[in-house]
Tab-separated table of C-alpha atoms in Angstrom:
chain	number	residue	atom	x	y	z
S	1	UNK	CA	22.688	85.352	43.914
S	2	UNK	CA	25.896	83.985	45.378
S	3	UNK	CA	27.774	80.991	43.936
S	4	UNK	CA	26.571	78.994	46.924
S	5	UNK	CA	22.985	79.945	46.201
S	6	UNK	CA	23.437	78.965	42.529
S	7	UNK	CA	24.807	75.588	43.594
S	8	UNK	CA	21.856	75.009	45.934
S	9	UNK	CA	19.465	76.029	43.171
S	10	UNK	CA	21.087	73.575	40.748
S	11	UNK	CA	20.885	70.824	43.338
S	12	UNK	CA	17.167	71.424	43.785
S	13	UNK	CA	16.717	71.258	40.029
S	14	UNK	CA	18.662	68.085	39.519
S	15	UNK	CA	17.913	66.243	42.751
S	16	UNK	CA	19.450	65.839	46.180
S	17	UNK	CA	21.728	63.014	45.096
S	18	UNK	CA	24.277	65.481	43.670
S	19	UNK	CA	26.069	67.480	46.356
S	20	UNK	CA	28.180	69.645	44.061
S	21	UNK	CA	25.779	70.881	41.424
S	22	UNK	CA	26.442	70.526	37.682
S	23	UNK	CA	30.021	69.254	38.191
S	24	UNK	CA	28.704	66.193	39.982
S	25	UNK	CA	26.072	65.678	37.290
S	26	UNK	CA	28.733	65.846	34.584
S	27	UNK	CA	30.848	63.321	36.440
S	28	UNK	CA	27.863	60.996	36.774
S	29	UNK	CA	26.972	61.118	33.086
S	30	UNK	CA	30.567	60.980	31.896
S	31	UNK	CA	31.992	58.174	34.034
S	32	UNK	CA	31.760	54.615	32.741
S	33	UNK	CA	33.737	52.798	35.439
S	34	UNK	CA	30.521	51.581	37.026
S	35	UNK	CA	30.055	49.206	34.117
S	36	UNK	CA	33.222	49.085	31.997
S	37	UNK	CA	35.216	47.635	34.911
S	38	UNK	CA	34.021	44.338	33.434
S	39	UNK	CA	36.671	44.909	30.755
S	40	UNK	CA	39.568	44.805	33.239
S	41	UNK	CA	41.072	41.522	32.024
S	42	UNK	CA	40.900	42.595	28.381
S	43	UNK	CA	42.284	46.057	29.212
S	44	UNK	CA	45.261	44.599	31.051
S	45	UNK	CA	45.906	42.036	28.308
S	46	UNK	CA	45.865	44.795	25.693
S	47	UNK	CA	48.207	46.974	27.735
S	48	UNK	CA	50.682	44.142	28.297
S	49	UNK	CA	50.750	43.379	24.575
S	50	UNK	CA	51.207	47.080	23.805
S	51	UNK	CA	54.089	47.462	26.281
S	52	UNK	CA	55.859	44.385	24.910
S	53	UNK	CA	55.546	45.779	21.394
S	54	UNK	CA	56.858	49.192	22.456
S	55	UNK	CA	59.946	47.496	23.870
S	56	UNK	CA	60.439	45.287	20.793
S	57	UNK	CA	60.356	48.330	18.517
S	58	UNK	CA	62.725	50.340	20.720
S	59	UNK	CA	60.091	52.908	21.686
S	60	UNK	CA	60.271	51.795	25.315
S	61	UNK	CA	63.229	50.395	27.241
S	62	UNK	CA	63.205	46.737	28.194
S	63	UNK	CA	63.370	47.654	31.877
S	64	UNK	CA	60.345	49.948	31.614
S	65	UNK	CA	58.406	47.305	29.678
S	66	UNK	CA	59.258	44.675	32.266
S	67	UNK	CA	58.138	46.945	35.107
S	68	UNK	CA	54.898	47.696	33.257
S	69	UNK	CA	54.224	44.025	32.571
S	70	UNK	CA	54.805	43.016	36.186
S	71	UNK	CA	52.871	45.992	37.512
S	72	UNK	CA	49.879	45.165	35.331
S	73	UNK	CA	49.859	41.620	36.685
S	74	UNK	CA	49.781	43.082	40.195
S	75	UNK	CA	46.817	45.253	39.239
S	76	UNK	CA	45.102	42.195	37.754
S	77	UNK	CA	45.593	40.214	40.971
S	78	UNK	CA	44.237	43.109	43.043
S	79	UNK	CA	41.092	43.324	40.919
S	80	UNK	CA	40.539	39.583	41.019
S	81	UNK	CA	41.071	39.553	44.787
S	82	UNK	CA	38.527	42.344	45.238
S	83	UNK	CA	41.007	44.731	46.878
S	84	UNK	CA	41.248	47.185	43.948
S	85	UNK	CA	39.472	50.530	44.509
S	86	UNK	CA	37.692	51.727	41.399
S	87	UNK	CA	37.521	55.521	41.363
S	88	UNK	CA	34.702	57.352	39.599
S	89	UNK	CA	36.778	60.504	39.159
S	90	UNK	CA	39.094	58.497	36.893
S	91	UNK	CA	36.122	57.899	34.557
S	92	UNK	CA	36.840	54.481	33.068
S	93	UNK	CA	38.696	51.192	33.379
S	94	UNK	CA	41.634	52.464	31.303
S	95	UNK	CA	42.511	55.399	33.571
S	96	UNK	CA	41.811	53.395	36.712
S	97	UNK	CA	44.267	50.693	35.671
S	98	UNK	CA	46.894	53.161	34.437
S	99	UNK	CA	46.628	55.285	37.588
S	100	UNK	CA	47.124	52.309	39.859
S	101	UNK	CA	49.971	51.054	37.671
S	102	UNK	CA	51.749	54.403	38.071
S	103	UNK	CA	51.220	54.291	41.828
S	104	UNK	CA	52.900	50.881	41.876
S	105	UNK	CA	55.853	51.412	39.520
S	106	UNK	CA	56.226	55.177	39.169
S	107	UNK	CA	57.590	56.856	36.034
S	108	UNK	CA	57.469	53.815	33.691
S	109	UNK	CA	53.701	53.642	34.206
S	110	UNK	CA	53.373	57.061	32.595
S	111	UNK	CA	55.053	55.760	29.417
S	112	UNK	CA	52.530	52.998	28.753
S	113	UNK	CA	50.142	55.189	26.768
S	114	UNK	CA	52.787	56.042	24.138
S	115	UNK	CA	51.499	55.392	20.606
S	116	UNK	CA	47.895	54.738	21.531
S	117	UNK	CA	44.694	56.510	22.609
S	118	UNK	CA	41.742	55.601	24.775
S	119	UNK	CA	39.822	55.381	21.487
S	120	UNK	CA	41.755	52.399	20.144
S	121	UNK	CA	42.202	51.074	23.677
S	122	UNK	CA	38.463	50.782	24.323
S	123	UNK	CA	37.933	49.424	20.808
S	124	UNK	CA	40.344	46.548	21.420
S	125	UNK	CA	39.077	45.903	24.969
S	126	UNK	CA	35.450	45.722	23.895
S	127	UNK	CA	36.245	43.626	20.834
S	128	UNK	CA	38.182	41.149	22.978
S	129	UNK	CA	35.261	40.956	25.418
S	130	UNK	CA	32.664	40.398	22.698
S	131	UNK	CA	34.905	37.778	21.104
S	132	UNK	CA	35.005	35.951	24.442
S	133	UNK	CA	31.199	36.103	24.608
S	134	UNK	CA	30.936	34.591	21.133
S	135	UNK	CA	33.098	31.695	22.288
S	136	UNK	CA	31.030	31.231	25.445
S	137	UNK	CA	27.750	31.310	23.518
S	138	UNK	CA	29.021	28.807	20.950
S	139	UNK	CA	29.989	26.451	23.781
S	140	UNK	CA	26.595	26.962	25.419
S	141	UNK	CA	24.790	26.260	22.160
S	142	UNK	CA	26.817	23.099	21.621
S	143	UNK	CA	25.766	21.788	25.028
S	144	UNK	CA	22.124	22.701	24.353
S	145	UNK	CA	22.177	20.944	20.988
S	146	UNK	CA	23.553	17.839	22.668
S	147	UNK	CA	20.651	17.916	25.148
S	148	UNK	CA	18.176	18.030	22.252
S	149	UNK	CA	20.047	15.177	20.551
S	150	UNK	CA	19.594	12.979	23.621
S	151	UNK	CA	15.870	13.681	23.633
S	152	UNK	CA	15.696	12.944	19.902
S	153	UNK	CA	17.580	9.688	20.260
S	154	UNK	CA	15.313	8.496	23.064
S	155	UNK	CA	12.161	9.213	21.043
S	156	UNK	CA	13.198	8.802	17.426
S	157	UNK	CA	10.098	6.684	16.735
S	158	UNK	CA	7.665	8.116	19.310
S	159	UNK	CA	4.639	9.430	17.451
S	160	UNK	CA	3.240	12.869	18.227
S	161	UNK	CA	1.070	15.375	16.410
S	162	UNK	CA	2.701	17.873	14.116
S	163	UNK	CA	1.011	21.263	14.030
S	164	UNK	CA	0.328	24.102	11.667
S	165	UNK	CA	-1.603	27.086	13.049
S	166	UNK	CA	-1.411	25.149	16.353
S	167	UNK	CA	-3.943	22.766	14.819
S	168	UNK	CA	-3.233	19.066	14.368
S	169	UNK	CA	-1.729	18.638	10.907
S	170	UNK	CA	0.161	15.352	10.342
S	171	UNK	CA	1.810	12.821	12.631
S	172	UNK	CA	5.520	13.314	13.237
S	173	UNK	CA	7.957	11.830	15.698
S	174	UNK	CA	9.225	13.294	18.950
S	175	UNK	CA	12.750	12.821	17.655
S	176	UNK	CA	11.949	14.795	14.510
S	177	UNK	CA	10.526	17.665	16.554
S	178	UNK	CA	13.606	17.758	18.779
S	179	UNK	CA	15.887	17.743	15.741
S	180	UNK	CA	14.113	20.819	14.362
S	181	UNK	CA	15.597	22.762	17.295
S	182	UNK	CA	19.015	21.241	16.726
S	183	UNK	CA	18.894	22.751	13.231
S	184	UNK	CA	17.753	26.134	14.585
S	185	UNK	CA	20.451	26.346	17.236
S	186	UNK	CA	23.047	25.111	14.742
S	187	UNK	CA	22.319	28.197	12.638
S	188	UNK	CA	22.707	30.372	15.739
S	189	UNK	CA	26.016	28.698	16.444
S	190	UNK	CA	27.131	29.261	12.858
S	191	UNK	CA	26.139	32.937	12.961
S	192	UNK	CA	28.195	33.520	16.108
S	193	UNK	CA	31.178	31.664	14.677
S	194	UNK	CA	30.916	33.714	11.500
S	195	UNK	CA	30.652	36.977	13.451
S	196	UNK	CA	33.696	35.974	15.501
S	197	UNK	CA	35.761	35.409	12.350
S	198	UNK	CA	34.797	38.826	11.013
S	199	UNK	CA	35.523	40.673	14.272
S	200	UNK	CA	38.924	39.057	14.719
S	201	UNK	CA	40.923	42.094	13.605
S	202	UNK	CA	42.877	44.225	16.053
S	203	UNK	CA	42.203	47.997	16.275
S	204	UNK	CA	45.050	48.651	18.713
S	205	UNK	CA	47.517	51.122	17.183
S	206	UNK	CA	44.907	53.149	15.351
S	207	UNK	CA	45.397	55.654	18.182
S	208	UNK	CA	42.862	58.481	18.417
S	209	UNK	CA	41.752	58.236	14.777
S	210	UNK	CA	44.704	58.816	12.408
S	211	UNK	CA	47.299	56.261	13.502
S	212	UNK	CA	50.566	57.290	15.127
S	213	UNK	CA	53.993	58.573	14.124
S	214	UNK	CA	55.747	56.109	16.415
S	215	UNK	CA	57.225	53.059	14.615
S	216	UNK	CA	54.807	50.609	16.227
S	217	UNK	CA	54.312	47.021	15.060
S	218	UNK	CA	50.586	46.387	14.809
S	219	UNK	CA	51.084	42.876	13.483
S	220	UNK	CA	52.873	42.018	16.731
S	221	UNK	CA	50.109	43.281	19.019
S	222	UNK	CA	47.437	41.644	16.861
S	223	UNK	CA	49.180	38.273	17.080
S	224	UNK	CA	49.805	38.634	20.831
S	225	UNK	CA	46.085	39.155	21.422
S	226	UNK	CA	44.979	36.284	19.196
S	227	UNK	CA	43.715	38.379	16.301
S	228	UNK	CA	44.156	37.316	12.701
S	229	UNK	CA	45.425	40.712	11.582
S	230	UNK	CA	45.301	44.417	12.462
S	231	UNK	CA	42.426	46.514	11.169
S	232	UNK	CA	43.258	48.282	7.913
S	233	UNK	CA	41.815	51.771	8.401
S	234	UNK	CA	42.432	53.835	11.519
S	235	UNK	CA	39.234	55.885	11.128
S	236	UNK	CA	37.073	52.794	10.915
S	237	UNK	CA	39.060	51.084	13.671
S	238	UNK	CA	38.013	53.482	16.416
S	239	UNK	CA	34.469	54.104	15.186
S	240	UNK	CA	33.410	50.540	14.343
S	241	UNK	CA	30.928	48.738	16.570
S	242	UNK	CA	29.706	46.313	13.931
S	243	UNK	CA	31.206	43.474	15.925
S	244	UNK	CA	28.902	44.264	18.860
S	245	UNK	CA	25.909	44.741	16.571
S	246	UNK	CA	26.529	41.393	14.893
S	247	UNK	CA	26.832	39.691	18.258
S	248	UNK	CA	23.599	41.302	19.422
S	249	UNK	CA	21.775	40.460	16.181
S	250	UNK	CA	22.871	36.823	16.377
S	251	UNK	CA	21.929	36.770	20.060
S	252	UNK	CA	18.479	38.151	19.241
S	253	UNK	CA	17.800	35.403	16.694
S	254	UNK	CA	19.061	32.797	19.156
S	255	UNK	CA	16.890	34.231	21.929
S	256	UNK	CA	13.915	34.089	19.570
S	257	UNK	CA	14.566	30.368	19.074
S	258	UNK	CA	14.852	29.869	22.819
S	259	UNK	CA	11.576	31.729	23.224
S	260	UNK	CA	9.830	29.526	20.674
S	261	UNK	CA	10.726	26.339	22.499
S	262	UNK	CA	9.913	27.990	25.826
S	263	UNK	CA	6.444	28.667	24.442
S	264	UNK	CA	6.092	25.023	23.460
S	265	UNK	CA	7.107	23.943	26.952
S	266	UNK	CA	4.480	26.259	28.454
S	267	UNK	CA	1.811	24.754	26.194
S	268	UNK	CA	2.995	21.153	26.404
S	269	UNK	CA	3.249	21.108	30.199
S	270	UNK	CA	-0.311	22.424	30.647
S	271	UNK	CA	-3.106	20.187	31.950
S	272	UNK	CA	-4.816	20.495	28.570
S	273	UNK	CA	-1.850	19.020	26.674
S	274	UNK	CA	0.233	16.997	29.174
S	275	UNK	CA	2.815	16.277	26.453
S	276	UNK	CA	5.751	16.783	28.827
S	277	UNK	CA	6.485	16.888	32.514
S	278	UNK	CA	8.992	19.448	33.749
S	279	UNK	CA	11.042	18.643	36.821
S	280	UNK	CA	10.682	20.507	40.100
S	281	UNK	CA	14.002	22.214	39.344
S	282	UNK	CA	12.392	24.335	36.641
S	283	UNK	CA	8.886	24.923	37.995
S	284	UNK	CA	7.277	26.765	40.881
S	285	UNK	CA	4.071	26.441	42.860
S	286	UNK	CA	1.248	28.821	43.642
S	287	UNK	CA	0.816	30.647	46.933
S	288	UNK	CA	-2.902	29.730	47.086
S	289	UNK	CA	-3.487	26.924	44.537
S	290	UNK	CA	-1.734	23.762	45.705
S	291	UNK	CA	-2.344	21.891	42.466
S	292	UNK	CA	-0.328	24.338	40.373
S	293	UNK	CA	3.068	23.541	38.861
S	294	UNK	CA	4.010	26.607	36.882
S	295	UNK	CA	6.639	26.583	34.102
S	296	UNK	CA	8.165	29.817	35.399
S	297	UNK	CA	11.662	29.170	34.043
S	298	UNK	CA	10.265	28.773	30.521
S	299	UNK	CA	8.135	31.889	30.897
S	300	UNK	CA	11.039	33.983	32.149
S	301	UNK	CA	13.259	32.668	29.388
S	302	UNK	CA	10.554	33.587	26.862
S	303	UNK	CA	10.684	37.157	28.181
S	304	UNK	CA	14.484	37.409	27.863
S	305	UNK	CA	14.085	37.950	24.118
S	306	UNK	CA	12.643	41.369	24.877
S	307	UNK	CA	15.768	42.447	26.735
S	308	UNK	CA	18.162	41.099	24.120
S	309	UNK	CA	16.227	42.484	21.179
S	310	UNK	CA	15.919	45.797	23.027
S	311	UNK	CA	19.684	45.936	23.450
S	312	UNK	CA	20.124	45.346	19.722
S	313	UNK	CA	17.746	48.141	18.785
S	314	UNK	CA	19.371	50.452	21.370
S	315	UNK	CA	22.859	50.060	19.917
S	316	UNK	CA	21.609	50.479	16.347
S	317	UNK	CA	19.978	53.699	17.507
S	318	UNK	CA	23.185	54.916	19.157
S	319	UNK	CA	25.260	54.272	16.044
S	320	UNK	CA	22.906	55.324	13.267
S	321	UNK	CA	23.713	59.049	13.238
S	322	UNK	CA	27.392	59.181	14.154
S	323	UNK	CA	29.782	60.825	11.732
S	324	UNK	CA	33.351	59.471	11.744
S	325	UNK	CA	35.045	58.855	14.021
S	326	UNK	CA	34.633	58.412	17.767
S	327	UNK	CA	31.909	60.237	19.674
S	328	UNK	CA	31.063	59.957	23.352
S	329	UNK	CA	27.697	58.480	22.343
S	330	UNK	CA	29.616	55.249	21.777
S	331	UNK	CA	30.143	54.894	25.512
S	332	UNK	CA	26.513	53.713	25.488
S	333	UNK	CA	27.558	50.586	23.566
S	334	UNK	CA	28.496	48.496	26.573
S	335	UNK	CA	25.744	48.285	29.165
S	336	UNK	CA	23.148	46.853	26.801
S	337	UNK	CA	25.686	44.482	25.272
S	338	UNK	CA	26.736	43.285	28.725
S	339	UNK	CA	23.103	42.772	29.707
S	340	UNK	CA	22.251	40.963	26.482
S	341	UNK	CA	25.248	38.627	26.827
S	342	UNK	CA	24.318	37.855	30.439
S	343	UNK	CA	20.702	37.186	29.440
S	344	UNK	CA	21.724	34.965	26.542
S	345	UNK	CA	24.097	32.846	28.623
S	346	UNK	CA	21.525	32.488	31.402
S	347	UNK	CA	18.892	31.528	28.836
S	348	UNK	CA	21.112	28.905	27.210
S	349	UNK	CA	21.969	27.364	30.590
S	350	UNK	CA	18.334	27.336	31.724
S	351	UNK	CA	17.066	25.825	28.477
S	352	UNK	CA	19.776	23.154	28.548
S	353	UNK	CA	18.637	22.241	32.061
S	354	UNK	CA	14.962	22.097	31.114
S	355	UNK	CA	15.557	20.044	27.969
S	356	UNK	CA	17.780	17.623	29.895
S	357	UNK	CA	15.214	17.179	32.685
S	358	UNK	CA	11.926	17.128	30.792
S	359	UNK	CA	10.071	13.850	30.372
S	360	UNK	CA	7.877	13.254	27.349
S	361	UNK	CA	4.547	11.510	27.997
S	362	UNK	CA	4.757	8.995	25.182
S	363	UNK	CA	1.232	7.599	25.471
S	364	UNK	CA	-0.315	11.065	25.562
S	365	UNK	CA	1.692	12.075	22.506
S	366	UNK	CA	0.501	9.046	20.563
S	367	UNK	CA	-3.127	9.542	21.519
S	368	UNK	CA	-2.954	13.163	20.409
S	369	UNK	CA	-1.227	12.180	17.164
S	370	UNK	CA	-4.083	9.804	16.309
S	371	UNK	CA	-6.755	12.442	16.820
S	372	UNK	CA	-7.841	15.381	14.708
S	373	UNK	CA	-7.821	13.444	11.406
S	374	UNK	CA	-4.053	13.671	11.290
S	375	UNK	CA	-3.734	10.970	8.609
S	376	UNK	CA	-6.037	12.741	6.144
S	377	UNK	CA	-3.076	13.630	3.913
S	378	UNK	CA	-1.993	9.989	3.899
S	379	UNK	CA	-5.482	9.036	2.710
S	380	UNK	CA	-5.337	11.618	-0.084
S	381	UNK	CA	-1.867	10.403	-1.122
S	382	UNK	CA	-3.167	6.787	-1.194
S	383	UNK	CA	-6.000	7.806	-3.515
S	384	UNK	CA	-3.464	9.408	-5.858
S	385	UNK	CA	-0.992	6.515	-5.775
S	386	UNK	CA	-3.450	3.606	-5.805
S	387	UNK	CA	-6.446	4.877	-7.755
S	388	UNK	CA	-4.551	7.317	-9.984
S	389	UNK	CA	-6.803	10.229	-9.051
S	390	UNK	CA	-5.640	13.837	-9.524
S	391	UNK	CA	-4.556	15.261	-6.182
S	392	UNK	CA	-7.273	17.934	-6.151
S	393	UNK	CA	-9.974	15.265	-6.592
S	394	UNK	CA	-8.323	13.111	-3.918
S	395	UNK	CA	-8.255	16.161	-1.625
S	396	UNK	CA	-12.011	16.674	-2.150
S	397	UNK	CA	-12.831	13.003	-1.467
S	398	UNK	CA	-10.731	13.007	1.673
S	399	UNK	CA	-12.492	16.163	2.884
S	400	UNK	CA	-15.822	14.423	2.404
S	401	UNK	CA	-14.611	11.410	4.417
S	402	UNK	CA	-13.405	13.731	7.213
S	403	UNK	CA	-16.863	15.350	7.284
S	404	UNK	CA	-18.472	11.888	7.438
S	405	UNK	CA	-16.216	10.854	10.324
S	406	UNK	CA	-17.113	14.056	12.163
S	407	UNK	CA	-20.831	13.284	11.882
S	408	UNK	CA	-20.166	9.756	13.172
S	409	UNK	CA	-18.066	11.074	16.070
S	410	UNK	CA	-15.043	8.989	15.083
S	411	UNK	CA	-11.661	9.317	13.375
S	412	UNK	CA	-10.786	8.208	9.833
S	413	UNK	CA	-9.439	4.736	10.741
S	414	UNK	CA	-12.723	4.018	12.541
S	415	UNK	CA	-14.847	4.373	9.390
S	416	UNK	CA	-15.895	1.104	7.785
S	417	UNK	CA	-14.935	0.193	4.247
S	418	UNK	CA	-18.602	0.600	3.278
S	419	UNK	CA	-18.561	4.117	4.695
S	420	UNK	CA	-15.546	4.968	2.573
S	421	UNK	CA	-16.947	3.366	-0.558
S	422	UNK	CA	-20.101	5.443	-0.141
S	423	UNK	CA	-17.909	8.449	-0.937
S	424	UNK	CA	-15.783	6.737	-3.602
S	425	UNK	CA	-16.505	3.156	-4.708
S	426	UNK	CA	-12.919	2.529	-5.809
S	427	UNK	CA	-11.538	2.566	-2.235
S	428	UNK	CA	-10.328	-0.852	-1.085
S	429	UNK	CA	-9.337	-2.494	2.190
S	430	UNK	CA	-5.740	-1.488	1.482
S	431	UNK	CA	-6.485	2.086	2.522
S	432	UNK	CA	-6.422	1.139	6.209
S	433	UNK	CA	-2.718	0.334	5.968
S	434	UNK	CA	-1.902	4.041	5.614
S	435	UNK	CA	-4.293	5.370	8.220
S	436	UNK	CA	-2.355	4.364	11.333
S	437	UNK	CA	-0.092	7.064	12.717
S	438	UNK	CA	2.922	4.735	12.911
S	439	UNK	CA	2.456	3.820	9.261
S	440	UNK	CA	2.144	7.497	8.429
S	441	UNK	CA	5.445	8.532	9.984
S	442	UNK	CA	7.273	5.514	8.561
S	443	UNK	CA	6.140	6.512	5.081
S	444	UNK	CA	7.772	9.983	5.266
S	445	UNK	CA	11.136	8.764	4.018
S	446	UNK	CA	12.170	11.787	1.951
S	447	UNK	CA	15.418	13.423	3.047
S	448	UNK	CA	14.721	15.477	6.147
S	449	UNK	CA	11.409	13.711	6.719
S	450	UNK	CA	9.960	12.386	9.942
S	451	UNK	CA	10.489	8.658	9.273
S	452	UNK	CA	12.421	7.197	12.223
S	453	UNK	CA	15.272	6.032	9.970
S	454	UNK	CA	15.634	9.565	8.609
S	455	UNK	CA	15.571	10.994	12.133
S	456	UNK	CA	18.259	8.568	13.325
S	457	UNK	CA	20.430	9.460	10.336
S	458	UNK	CA	20.230	13.156	11.277
S	459	UNK	CA	20.980	12.349	14.910
S	460	UNK	CA	24.093	10.429	13.856
S	461	UNK	CA	25.208	13.269	11.577
S	462	UNK	CA	24.909	15.898	14.311
S	463	UNK	CA	26.377	13.695	17.007
S	464	UNK	CA	29.477	13.252	14.888
S	465	UNK	CA	29.629	16.952	13.969
S	466	UNK	CA	29.445	18.108	17.602
S	467	UNK	CA	31.956	15.531	18.778
């Protein structure tokens, strides 16, 4: 079999897309420029900081460093203008930028890579990019929390049912429910801020894995790129992807919270609940059922968790079996992280829009809050406080009264005093004061409770904190 025949045979094996047999397949699996071109700004920033440091330490002449700095800005402008040609044969963003730099300025461009490796170069580029995503997500979460605060402020004393097991439990306020999500997203915000602090160390200068013999100044490059300090171990520097894993883990928890509220919007906007009305901006119609107003944005946002969580699991799987230091497996760290970051930012923006636009149906919320024997716990508490009964006995009496109300087809406040005294003769007219849903929520004055005054205090605390 001739070489040509072997090539044709390989093509048939691997598919017609590859014209040059295994070489083309290797290029396709090896090249990352199709996705890591997103790191161009970080790559150029890292290279400019590196060149400036090389000049300051006397490793590079001032004239060469100046030419490199100016040339890199030209490359940056070409990429941003869309005129830069990314070349697959150059594999990645680093070689694409360096090749074009050398075309522009000649010999000095070849000196840029002194004292570094693509291993520490990609580590600093990716860390800078993830750090930027942390900042963007924190800003997005702040805006989302402010949208929930506005809803909470508007309905701090609007009564609605609180649920356990999706069954009516006790009355709460709309404001209290909204503030629950402020607390959730505040933890997400804190996790991202904490991850950012931990990742803010600069791996540039670790070189391939062992550091370099050139008298570089890693403190200088770290400061130039906004890092707190250089990383302390060159082996760890090039093999660490904890910063991406932490970002993905925090993003997964945040996406789970987004998904939980998306689920509530799907339920609440249904004809069976009618708790909220979503604007036309965030709903779609049906091709055959004209009455439908589907909460598609909430449903799609609910599904985004799968992509983000999948990216987290994927990167854990990539990293779990890698001996020190760098392995090509780690090239698979970026695509899922890019996708997860895009999904998270889209989800935060969409949820902020939905929360800002949604309208709560106050009357429907109150009617639902007053149904399902939601003040049964208040009745039991009254029996304990007023009649001095043990709580377990009060619980039993209240259960009997609920059963009586069910047989009468009414709710607890609709029972007569005689009805109640038939279960326990000590009950007095005063019990009716605790059976209204407004009275119930006003009584929950413990710190963090649903009483409107408590809700307003939490709104004020968070409004000040976010300002």
